[in-house]
Tab-separated table of C-alpha atoms and ligand atoms in Angstrom:
chain	number	residue	atom	x	y	z
A	1	MET	CA	29.156	-3.450	17.912
A	2	ILE	CA	26.699	-2.469	15.474
A	3	PRO	CA	25.419	-4.971	13.167
A	4	ALA	CA	26.761	-4.955	9.545
A	5	VAL	CA	23.062	-4.304	8.499
A	6	LEU	CA	21.828	-1.154	10.247
A	7	PRO	CA	19.551	-2.202	12.985
A	8	THR	CA	16.477	-0.296	12.392
A	9	TYR	CA	14.225	-3.457	12.091
A	10	ASN	CA	13.502	-5.827	14.763
A	11	ARG	CA	13.652	-8.907	12.560
A	12	ALA	CA	11.881	-12.393	13.288
A	13	PRO	CA	14.509	-15.150	13.358
A	14	LEU	CA	13.132	-16.373	10.156
A	15	ASN	CA	15.240	-17.095	6.943
A	16	PHE	CA	13.051	-17.744	4.063
A	17	VAL	CA	14.965	-19.161	1.065
A	18	LYS	CA	12.228	-20.070	-1.300
A	19	GLY	CA	8.622	-18.883	-2.245
A	20	GLU	CA	5.840	-20.893	-4.083
A	21	GLY	CA	2.559	-19.045	-4.516
A	22	CYS	CA	1.326	-18.305	-1.010
A	23	TRP	CA	4.001	-20.356	0.466
A	24	MET	CA	7.599	-19.434	1.970
A	25	ILE	CA	9.961	-22.179	2.822
A	26	GLU	CA	12.377	-21.453	5.711
A	27	ALA	CA	16.165	-22.597	5.493
A	28	ASP	CA	15.365	-25.467	7.823
A	29	GLY	CA	12.551	-26.825	5.323
A	30	ARG	CA	9.517	-25.722	7.193
A	31	ARG	CA	6.572	-24.377	4.969
A	32	PHE	CA	4.993	-21.234	6.063
A	33	LEU	CA	1.704	-19.943	4.655
A	34	ASP	CA	2.248	-16.374	3.828
A	35	LEU	CA	-0.614	-13.920	4.740
A	36	GLY	CA	1.894	-11.025	4.709
A	37	ALA	CA	2.973	-11.086	1.043
A	38	GLY	CA	6.007	-8.918	1.826
A	39	ILE	CA	3.572	-6.382	3.300
A	40	ALA	CA	0.939	-6.334	0.457
A	41	VAL	CA	3.569	-6.623	-2.272
A	42	ASN	CA	3.373	-10.013	-3.815
A	43	VAL	CA	0.058	-9.827	-5.095
A	44	LEU	CA	0.501	-12.803	-7.383
A	45	GLY	CA	2.224	-14.902	-4.727
A	46	HIS	CA	5.910	-16.025	-4.915
A	47	ALA	CA	7.753	-17.147	-8.008
A	48	ASN	CA	4.562	-16.581	-10.216
A	49	PRO	CA	5.289	-18.229	-13.435
A	50	LYS	CA	4.099	-15.167	-15.620
A	51	LEU	CA	6.011	-12.786	-13.638
A	52	VAL	CA	9.117	-14.887	-13.573
A	53	ALA	CA	8.885	-15.048	-17.527
A	54	ALA	CA	8.362	-11.356	-17.791
A	55	LEU	CA	11.346	-10.651	-15.617
A	56	THR	CA	13.630	-13.030	-17.076
A	57	ASP	CA	12.644	-12.283	-20.624
A	58	GLN	CA	13.293	-8.725	-19.936
A	59	ALA	CA	16.640	-9.283	-17.991
A	60	GLU	CA	17.952	-11.262	-21.126
A	61	THR	CA	17.093	-8.404	-23.403
A	62	LEU	CA	17.652	-4.928	-21.603
A	63	TRP	CA	17.799	-3.982	-17.808
A	64	HIS	CA	18.293	-0.423	-17.912
A	65	VAL	CA	18.508	2.530	-20.163
A	66	SER	CA	17.638	5.950	-18.505
A	67	ASN	CA	14.780	8.113	-18.825
A	68	LEU	CA	16.806	10.103	-21.132
A	69	TYR	CA	15.527	7.688	-23.665
A	70	GLN	CA	12.200	6.062	-24.717
A	71	ILE	CA	11.237	3.122	-22.748
A	72	PRO	CA	8.210	1.265	-24.474
A	73	GLN	CA	7.654	-0.866	-21.572
A	74	GLN	CA	7.177	2.248	-19.426
A	75	GLU	CA	4.878	3.750	-22.133
A	76	ALA	CA	2.718	0.517	-22.185
A	77	LEU	CA	2.378	0.198	-18.487
A	78	ALA	CA	1.308	4.074	-18.340
A	79	ALA	CA	-1.272	3.406	-20.870
A	80	LYS	CA	-2.634	0.551	-19.019
A	81	LEU	CA	-2.707	2.611	-15.651
A	82	VAL	CA	-4.361	5.455	-17.591
A	83	ASP	CA	-6.909	3.261	-19.285
A	84	ALA	CA	-7.832	1.494	-15.882
A	85	SER	CA	-8.176	4.647	-13.927
A	86	PHE	CA	-9.114	8.230	-13.540
A	87	ALA	CA	-5.567	9.267	-14.463
A	88	ASP	CA	-4.330	11.076	-17.633
A	89	THR	CA	-0.614	10.706	-16.709
A	90	VAL	CA	1.743	8.647	-14.856
A	91	PHE	CA	5.577	8.893	-13.471
A	92	PHE	CA	7.263	5.870	-12.466
A	93	THR	CA	9.102	5.844	-8.995
A	94	ASN	CA	10.782	2.685	-7.152
A	95	SER	CA	8.946	2.932	-3.939
A	96	GLY	CA	5.844	4.375	-2.121
A	97	THR	CA	8.004	6.879	-0.420
A	98	GLU	CA	9.167	8.219	-3.737
A	99	SER	CA	5.717	8.292	-4.983
A	100	CYS	CA	4.880	10.396	-1.733
A	101	GLU	CA	7.713	12.840	-2.569
A	102	LEU	CA	6.434	13.470	-6.115
A	103	ALA	CA	2.946	13.721	-4.976
A	104	VAL	CA	3.744	16.433	-2.619
A	105	LYS	CA	5.813	18.290	-5.117
A	106	MET	CA	3.095	18.034	-7.748
A	107	ALA	CA	0.513	19.534	-5.561
A	108	ARG	CA	2.763	22.517	-4.326
A	109	LYS	CA	4.040	23.093	-7.993
A	110	TYR	CA	0.284	23.206	-9.261
A	111	TRP	CA	-0.470	26.048	-7.057
A	112	TYR	CA	3.035	27.783	-7.705
A	113	GLU	CA	2.120	27.813	-11.482
A	114	LYS	CA	-1.163	29.193	-10.928
A	115	GLY	CA	0.481	31.991	-8.952
A	116	GLU	CA	-1.225	31.020	-5.878
A	117	THR	CA	2.072	30.562	-4.031
A	118	GLU	CA	0.396	30.925	-0.485
A	119	LYS	CA	-1.053	27.473	-1.286
A	120	THR	CA	1.586	25.131	0.128
A	121	GLN	CA	-0.082	23.290	3.073
A	122	ILE	CA	-1.203	19.772	2.864
A	123	ILE	CA	-3.646	18.322	5.566
A	124	ALA	CA	-3.297	14.629	6.389
A	125	PHE	CA	-4.501	12.370	8.982
A	126	GLU	CA	-3.572	10.832	12.158
A	127	GLY	CA	-2.394	7.397	12.037
A	128	ALA	CA	-1.385	7.646	8.451
A	129	PHE	CA	1.815	6.115	6.812
A	130	HIS	CA	3.250	7.709	3.771
A	131	GLY	CA	6.772	6.570	3.938
A	132	ARG	CA	10.010	7.406	5.777
A	133	SER	CA	11.459	10.240	3.679
A	134	SER	CA	11.342	13.799	5.114
A	135	ALA	CA	7.991	14.439	3.522
A	136	GLY	CA	6.745	11.185	4.386
A	137	ILE	CA	7.323	11.398	8.281
A	138	ALA	CA	6.219	15.025	8.141
A	139	ALA	CA	2.880	14.215	6.282
A	140	ALA	CA	2.411	11.279	9.044
A	141	GLY	CA	3.306	13.590	11.907
A	142	SER	CA	3.424	10.947	14.642
A	143	GLU	CA	6.121	11.209	17.233
A	144	LYS	CA	7.092	7.681	16.459
A	145	MET	CA	8.331	8.375	13.107
A	146	THR	CA	9.372	12.143	13.553
A	147	LYS	CA	11.197	12.328	16.806
A	148	GLY	CA	14.654	13.190	16.508
A	149	PHE	CA	14.620	14.040	12.747
A	150	GLY	CA	13.933	17.719	12.997
A	151	PRO	CA	13.590	20.186	11.514
A	152	LEU	CA	10.700	18.428	9.776
A	153	LEU	CA	9.684	19.601	6.157
A	154	PRO	CA	7.111	22.421	6.842
A	155	GLY	CA	3.529	22.566	5.582
A	156	PHE	CA	1.666	19.604	7.047
A	157	THR	CA	-0.894	19.078	9.682
A	158	GLN	CA	-2.821	16.071	10.747
A	159	LEU	CA	-6.474	15.719	11.553
A	160	PRO	CA	-8.096	12.976	13.660
A	161	TRP	CA	-8.827	10.110	11.168
A	162	GLY	CA	-11.916	10.538	8.926
A	163	ASP	CA	-13.061	13.784	10.950
A	164	VAL	CA	-14.729	15.613	7.920
A	165	ASP	CA	-15.895	18.473	10.159
A	166	ALA	CA	-12.358	19.084	11.484
A	167	LEU	CA	-11.162	19.030	7.684
A	168	SER	CA	-13.976	21.506	6.485
A	169	ALA	CA	-12.681	23.813	9.431
A	170	ALA	CA	-9.046	23.316	8.776
A	171	ILE	CA	-9.118	23.997	5.049
A	172	ASP	CA	-7.993	27.736	4.156
A	173	GLU	CA	-6.420	29.898	1.665
A	174	THR	CA	-2.984	28.223	2.412
A	175	THR	CA	-4.358	24.593	1.737
A	176	ALA	CA	-2.902	22.865	-1.198
A	177	ALA	CA	-3.926	19.588	-0.833
A	178	VAL	CA	-5.469	16.740	1.402
A	179	ILE	CA	-3.563	13.448	1.662
A	180	LEU	CA	-5.037	10.160	2.850
A	181	GLU	CA	-5.051	6.550	2.455
A	182	PRO	CA	-8.465	4.967	1.535
A	183	VAL	CA	-7.631	2.110	3.858
A	184	GLN	CA	-5.055	2.901	6.450
A	185	GLY	CA	-2.354	0.042	6.288
A	186	GLU	CA	0.331	0.521	9.078
A	187	GLY	CA	-2.196	2.568	11.033
A	188	GLY	CA	-4.036	-0.633	11.844
A	189	ILE	CA	-6.250	-1.520	8.665
A	190	ARG	CA	-8.679	1.532	9.188
A	191	PRO	CA	-10.820	2.059	6.162
A	192	MET	CA	-12.358	5.295	5.494
A	193	ASP	CA	-16.123	5.431	5.167
A	194	ASP	CA	-17.189	5.610	1.645
A	195	ALA	CA	-19.573	8.526	2.834
A	196	ASP	CA	-16.716	10.378	4.554
A	197	LEU	CA	-14.383	9.845	1.568
A	198	ARG	CA	-17.209	11.323	-0.707
A	199	ALA	CA	-17.636	14.226	1.741
A	200	ILE	CA	-13.897	14.897	1.692
A	201	ARG	CA	-13.821	14.809	-2.271
A	202	THR	CA	-16.781	17.300	-2.103
A	203	LEU	CA	-14.849	19.502	0.438
A	204	CYS	CA	-11.955	19.729	-1.920
A	205	ASP	CA	-13.856	20.494	-4.756
A	206	GLU	CA	-15.687	23.321	-2.853
A	207	ALA	CA	-12.263	24.605	-1.964
A	208	GLY	CA	-10.658	24.092	-5.352
A	209	ILE	CA	-7.899	22.016	-3.641
A	210	LEU	CA	-6.181	18.768	-4.728
A	211	LEU	CA	-7.053	15.340	-3.182
A	212	ILE	CA	-4.095	12.866	-3.035
A	213	LEU	CA	-4.947	9.197	-2.281
A	214	ASP	CA	-2.236	7.090	-0.902
A	215	GLU	CA	-3.049	3.621	-2.463
A	216	VAL	CA	0.444	2.106	-1.928
A	217	GLN	CA	-0.850	-0.561	0.396
A	218	CYS	CA	-4.743	-0.557	-0.732
A	219	GLY	CA	-4.123	-0.270	-4.287
A	220	VAL	CA	-3.727	-2.857	-7.398
A	221	GLY	CA	-6.616	-5.134	-6.532
A	222	ARG	CA	-6.208	-5.591	-2.813
A	223	THR	CA	-9.456	-4.349	-1.760
A	224	GLY	CA	-11.476	-6.034	-4.598
A	225	LYS	CA	-11.464	-3.083	-6.839
A	226	LEU	CA	-8.397	-2.113	-8.889
A	227	PHE	CA	-8.089	1.088	-6.738
A	228	ALA	CA	-9.868	1.328	-3.294
A	229	HIS	CA	-11.298	4.647	-4.033
A	230	GLU	CA	-13.618	3.116	-6.574
A	231	TRP	CA	-15.827	1.783	-3.906
A	232	ALA	CA	-16.742	5.210	-2.895
A	233	GLY	CA	-17.497	6.324	-6.446
A	234	ILE	CA	-14.938	9.102	-6.204
A	235	THR	CA	-11.467	9.920	-7.960
A	236	PRO	CA	-8.534	11.605	-6.748
A	237	ASP	CA	-6.333	14.353	-8.487
A	238	ILE	CA	-3.110	12.584	-7.583
A	239	MET	CA	-2.707	9.124	-6.517
A	240	MET	CA	0.545	7.296	-5.113
A	241	VAL	CA	0.780	3.506	-6.182
A	242	ALA	CA	3.653	1.141	-5.183
A	243	LYS	CA	3.821	-2.291	-3.490
A	244	GLY	CA	1.488	-4.508	-5.417
A	245	ILE	CA	2.206	-2.979	-8.836
A	246	GLY	CA	5.700	-4.516	-8.853
A	247	GLY	CA	4.546	-7.824	-7.523
A	248	GLY	CA	7.686	-7.977	-5.625
A	249	PHE	CA	9.963	-5.997	-7.949
A	250	PRO	CA	10.444	-2.516	-6.621
A	251	LEU	CA	8.234	-0.131	-8.614
A	252	GLY	CA	5.921	2.577	-7.556
A	253	ALA	CA	3.938	5.296	-9.744
A	254	VAL	CA	2.185	8.572	-9.306
A	255	LEU	CA	-0.940	8.974	-11.269
A	256	ALA	CA	-2.318	12.290	-11.917
A	257	THR	CA	-5.135	14.042	-13.924
A	258	GLU	CA	-3.671	16.321	-16.631
A	259	ASN	CA	-4.846	19.238	-14.440
A	260	ALA	CA	-2.980	18.380	-11.233
A	261	ALA	CA	0.047	17.402	-13.197
A	262	SER	CA	0.182	20.482	-15.364
A	263	GLY	CA	3.001	22.021	-13.255
A	264	MET	CA	5.434	19.059	-13.680
A	265	THR	CA	7.135	20.200	-17.033
A	266	ALA	CA	10.579	18.800	-18.388
A	267	GLY	CA	13.306	19.242	-15.683
A	268	THR	CA	10.960	19.488	-12.748
A	269	HIS	CA	11.270	15.943	-11.627
A	270	GLY	CA	13.368	12.846	-12.566
A	271	SER	CA	14.528	9.313	-11.262
A	272	THR	CA	17.429	7.337	-12.479
A	273	TYR	CA	15.746	4.035	-12.200
A	274	GLY	CA	12.228	4.817	-11.990
A	275	GLY	CA	10.318	2.948	-14.810
A	276	ASN	CA	13.179	1.058	-16.161
A	277	PRO	CA	12.519	-1.815	-18.456
A	278	LEU	CA	13.023	-4.576	-16.036
A	279	ALA	CA	10.602	-3.067	-13.487
A	280	CYS	CA	8.027	-2.042	-16.147
A	281	ALA	CA	8.054	-5.598	-17.717
A	282	VAL	CA	7.105	-6.987	-14.353
A	283	GLY	CA	4.399	-4.215	-13.907
A	284	ASN	CA	2.810	-4.787	-17.073
A	285	ALA	CA	2.545	-8.519	-16.310
A	286	VAL	CA	1.044	-7.786	-12.786
A	287	MET	CA	-1.406	-5.412	-14.598
A	288	ASP	CA	-2.290	-7.829	-17.268
A	289	GLU	CA	-3.351	-10.306	-14.434
A	290	VAL	CA	-4.916	-8.107	-11.763
A	291	ALA	CA	-6.643	-5.398	-13.782
A	292	THR	CA	-9.217	-7.793	-15.238
A	293	PRO	CA	-13.005	-8.093	-14.014
A	294	GLU	CA	-12.573	-11.921	-13.535
A	295	PHE	CA	-9.470	-11.712	-11.297
A	296	LEU	CA	-11.115	-8.721	-9.280
A	297	GLU	CA	-14.256	-10.770	-8.949
A	298	ASP	CA	-12.228	-13.712	-7.666
A	299	VAL	CA	-10.540	-11.365	-5.132
A	300	ASN	CA	-13.857	-10.396	-3.908
A	301	ARG	CA	-15.118	-14.044	-3.560
A	302	ARG	CA	-11.924	-14.988	-1.752
A	303	ALA	CA	-12.167	-12.101	0.431
A	304	GLY	CA	-15.700	-12.964	1.389
A	305	LEU	CA	-14.557	-16.290	2.230
A	306	LEU	CA	-11.602	-15.304	4.367
A	307	ARG	CA	-13.660	-12.643	6.157
A	308	GLN	CA	-16.384	-15.132	7.146
A	309	LYS	CA	-13.657	-17.431	8.331
A	310	LEU	CA	-12.070	-14.872	10.318
A	311	GLU	CA	-15.396	-13.821	11.949
A	312	GLY	CA	-15.465	-17.666	13.240
A	313	LEU	CA	-11.912	-17.349	14.340
A	314	VAL	CA	-12.912	-14.204	16.419
A	315	ALA	CA	-16.066	-15.926	17.933
A	316	ALA	CA	-14.070	-18.910	18.737
A	317	ASN	CA	-11.121	-16.984	20.374
A	318	PRO	CA	-12.891	-14.102	22.367
A	319	ASP	CA	-9.899	-13.862	24.787
A	320	VAL	CA	-7.536	-13.216	21.822
A	321	PHE	CA	-9.471	-11.348	19.495
A	322	GLU	CA	-11.900	-8.307	19.410
A	323	GLY	CA	-12.998	-8.228	16.001
A	324	VAL	CA	-12.390	-8.147	11.958
A	325	ARG	CA	-11.900	-5.045	10.170
A	326	GLY	CA	-10.759	-4.032	6.563
A	327	ALA	CA	-11.793	-4.384	3.010
A	328	GLY	CA	-11.078	-7.054	0.590
A	329	LEU	CA	-7.882	-9.148	1.047
A	330	MET	CA	-6.733	-6.317	3.249
A	331	LEU	CA	-7.995	-7.531	6.683
A	332	GLY	CA	-7.033	-6.688	10.235
A	333	LEU	CA	-7.659	-8.621	13.508
A	334	LYS	CA	-7.912	-6.290	16.290
A	335	CYS	CA	-6.478	-8.122	19.260
A	336	LYS	CA	-7.121	-8.176	22.905
A	337	VAL	CA	-3.643	-9.542	23.741
A	338	ASN	CA	-0.732	-8.024	22.286
A	339	CYS	CA	-0.829	-8.339	18.621
A	340	MET	CA	2.735	-8.989	18.393
A	341	ASP	CA	2.445	-12.237	20.502
A	342	VAL	CA	-0.310	-13.324	17.900
A	343	VAL	CA	2.351	-12.843	15.088
A	344	ASN	CA	4.857	-14.690	16.962
A	345	ALA	CA	2.630	-17.608	17.768
A	346	GLY	CA	1.636	-17.657	14.146
A	347	TYR	CA	5.376	-18.091	13.329
A	348	GLU	CA	5.148	-21.321	15.597
A	349	SER	CA	1.983	-22.506	13.701
A	350	LEU	CA	3.679	-21.704	10.347
A	351	VAL	CA	1.739	-18.924	9.261
A	352	VAL	CA	3.018	-15.464	8.498
A	353	THR	CA	1.144	-12.207	9.303
A	354	VAL	CA	2.201	-8.675	9.765
A	355	PRO	CA	1.598	-6.412	12.872
A	356	ALA	CA	0.076	-2.984	12.611
A	357	ALA	CA	-0.761	0.008	14.925
A	358	ASP	CA	-3.801	0.036	17.211
A	359	ASN	CA	-2.924	-3.662	18.310
A	360	VAL	CA	-4.012	-5.170	14.894
A	361	VAL	CA	-2.544	-8.093	12.987
A	362	ARG	CA	-2.591	-7.544	9.491
A	363	LEU	CA	-3.681	-10.329	6.869
A	364	LEU	CA	-2.534	-9.267	3.320
A	365	PRO	CA	-2.308	-12.577	1.333
A	366	PRO	CA	-1.395	-12.923	-2.386
A	367	LEU	CA	-4.762	-11.886	-4.083
A	368	ASN	CA	-4.715	-15.391	-5.809
A	369	ILE	CA	-4.621	-17.374	-2.724
A	370	SER	CA	-6.757	-20.291	-3.161
A	371	ASP	CA	-9.773	-21.477	-0.891
A	372	ASP	CA	-7.791	-24.222	0.411
A	373	GLU	CA	-5.249	-22.200	1.349
A	374	ILE	CA	-7.632	-19.637	3.098
A	375	THR	CA	-9.007	-22.404	5.115
A	376	GLU	CA	-5.654	-23.826	6.034
A	377	ALA	CA	-4.331	-20.106	7.134
A	378	VAL	CA	-7.299	-19.524	9.393
A	379	ALA	CA	-6.810	-22.897	11.108
A	380	ARG	CA	-3.109	-21.851	11.584
A	381	ILE	CA	-4.120	-18.580	13.044
A	382	ASP	CA	-6.708	-20.419	15.195
A	383	ALA	CA	-3.897	-22.836	16.573
A	384	ALA	CA	-1.790	-19.795	17.380
A	385	ALA	CA	-4.622	-18.260	19.196
A	386	GLN	CA	-5.298	-21.346	20.952
A	387	SER	CA	-1.592	-21.711	22.152
A	388	LEU	CA	-1.722	-18.257	23.472
A	389	THR	CA	-5.137	-19.023	25.664
A	390	ALA	CA	-3.520	-22.119	26.736
A	391	LYS	CA	-0.643	-20.111	28.142
A	392	ALA	CA	-2.606	-17.481	29.904
B	1	PLP	C1	4.469	1.103	2.371
B	1	PLP	C2	3.732	2.429	2.220
B	1	PLP	C3	4.332	3.630	1.886
B	1	PLP	C4	5.709	3.697	1.442
B	1	PLP	O1	6.252	2.711	0.708
B	1	PLP	P1	7.780	2.192	0.480
B	1	PLP	O2	7.734	1.508	-0.671
B	1	PLP	O3	8.126	1.239	1.672
B	1	PLP	O4	8.594	3.517	0.340
B	1	PLP	C5	3.739	4.652	1.709
B	1	PLP	N1	2.289	4.569	2.008
B	1	PLP	C6	1.552	3.621	2.188
B	1	PLP	C7	0.146	3.699	2.542
B	1	PLP	C8	2.317	2.427	2.394
B	1	PLP	O5	1.728	1.131	2.899
C-alpha cells in the first residue's frame, strides 16, 4: 500500500522534535549537531530568538493579505536586497523552484519585448540543480531528474561544468541567457572558478545575453559574502534566491536589474503567497543579521576553522575521504567510500550531514555555528569515519 505521504524521499529514521541553535533533538532525546541546516536553510540555526520574535510578532498582527495590496514588510525586504546587491528590483516567491520559473520567464520576456523572439534558448551546465518544476528539471537536464517526465520544457541545453570554450561555441542568435550556480550544491559542492565566472560574464556581455545566477543554496552569506558571485567581482542580470533568505520559513526571491526585468509588467507574473507579511517579517530579520560586515567576517573566520579541521580529518582518514572542497560554510567531503555510508555513520555519531552527487558529503551548518561546535562536529564526523574503517 502506498504510504500516506507520497514516497518520493528515502527518509532517515530520525524524528527531530526540537531545535536549538546548531542542535536538533530527536524524539528519543538524543542531541544531534546539525551540519545540514535543513539543506542550507536555517542560516541562523534553530529557534533563533530574533527570528522567533519576528515571526510571532507578525503572526499576532497579520499573516496574509495578497499582492493585490501594499505590503510594507515586502517593500522593506526588497529595499534591503536592492541596497545590498546589484539588483534594482525584487519579486518574492515561496521557494527556489518558483524563483527558477520566474528567472526563465523574465529572460524570455526580455527578448520578446525587444522583438528578438528567436532568443529563447537557455544554456545551463551539467550537474546543475534548479528545482523540480518543469523548467527546473529541463534546465538541469540530467536523466535522474527528467526521465519519465517528458515532454520536457523546450529551450535548454547543458554544457560541461565550467567549460568556457564550450559556452563560447554554444552561444548563438537563439541564446537568451546562461544559468548557473556559482557553487553547485546538489551537484557535489563544485565552486565555479572565479576566473571562469568572469569569463562567462564577459561572454554574456559580448553576446548581449543575460546571466542568471542561481544562488538558492550558495547565497545569503553561505560562502562568506552575502552572495557568492561577489567573490569573482562580477554581477548577474537576474539572480534566484531562496533557502537561507527565510531562515527556515518558506521564502524565495528573484533579484534583477531594471533592464533585465523590463519585460515583467503588471499582469505578467504573480503569486498568492509570495512575499506575504509573515514570510517577509522573517526575511527582514534574517537580512538584518546576515547582511552585516561583522556577521560575514565571522562566517569567513568560522569557515577557515572548519576547513582547517576538515583537512585534518581527511588526512587522518585517508581510506574514507579524498579531499575537502567548497567555499565558506558550504563545504564538501569527497568520499572514497559511499558517501551515504558516511552520512549514516554520522547519524550514529550524532552529527547530521547531507549527501550530494559525485559521492560528496555536504556540510552546510548554520552560519552562526560556534568554534566549539565546529570542533565537536568534526570530532563526530571523525568518529563516524573511524567506525567505517573499523568495519572494513
Ligand atoms: C534547493 C535548490 C533549488 C530549489 O529550491 P526549492 O526551494 O527546493 O524549490 C534551486 N536551486 C538550487 C541551487 C538549490 O539548491
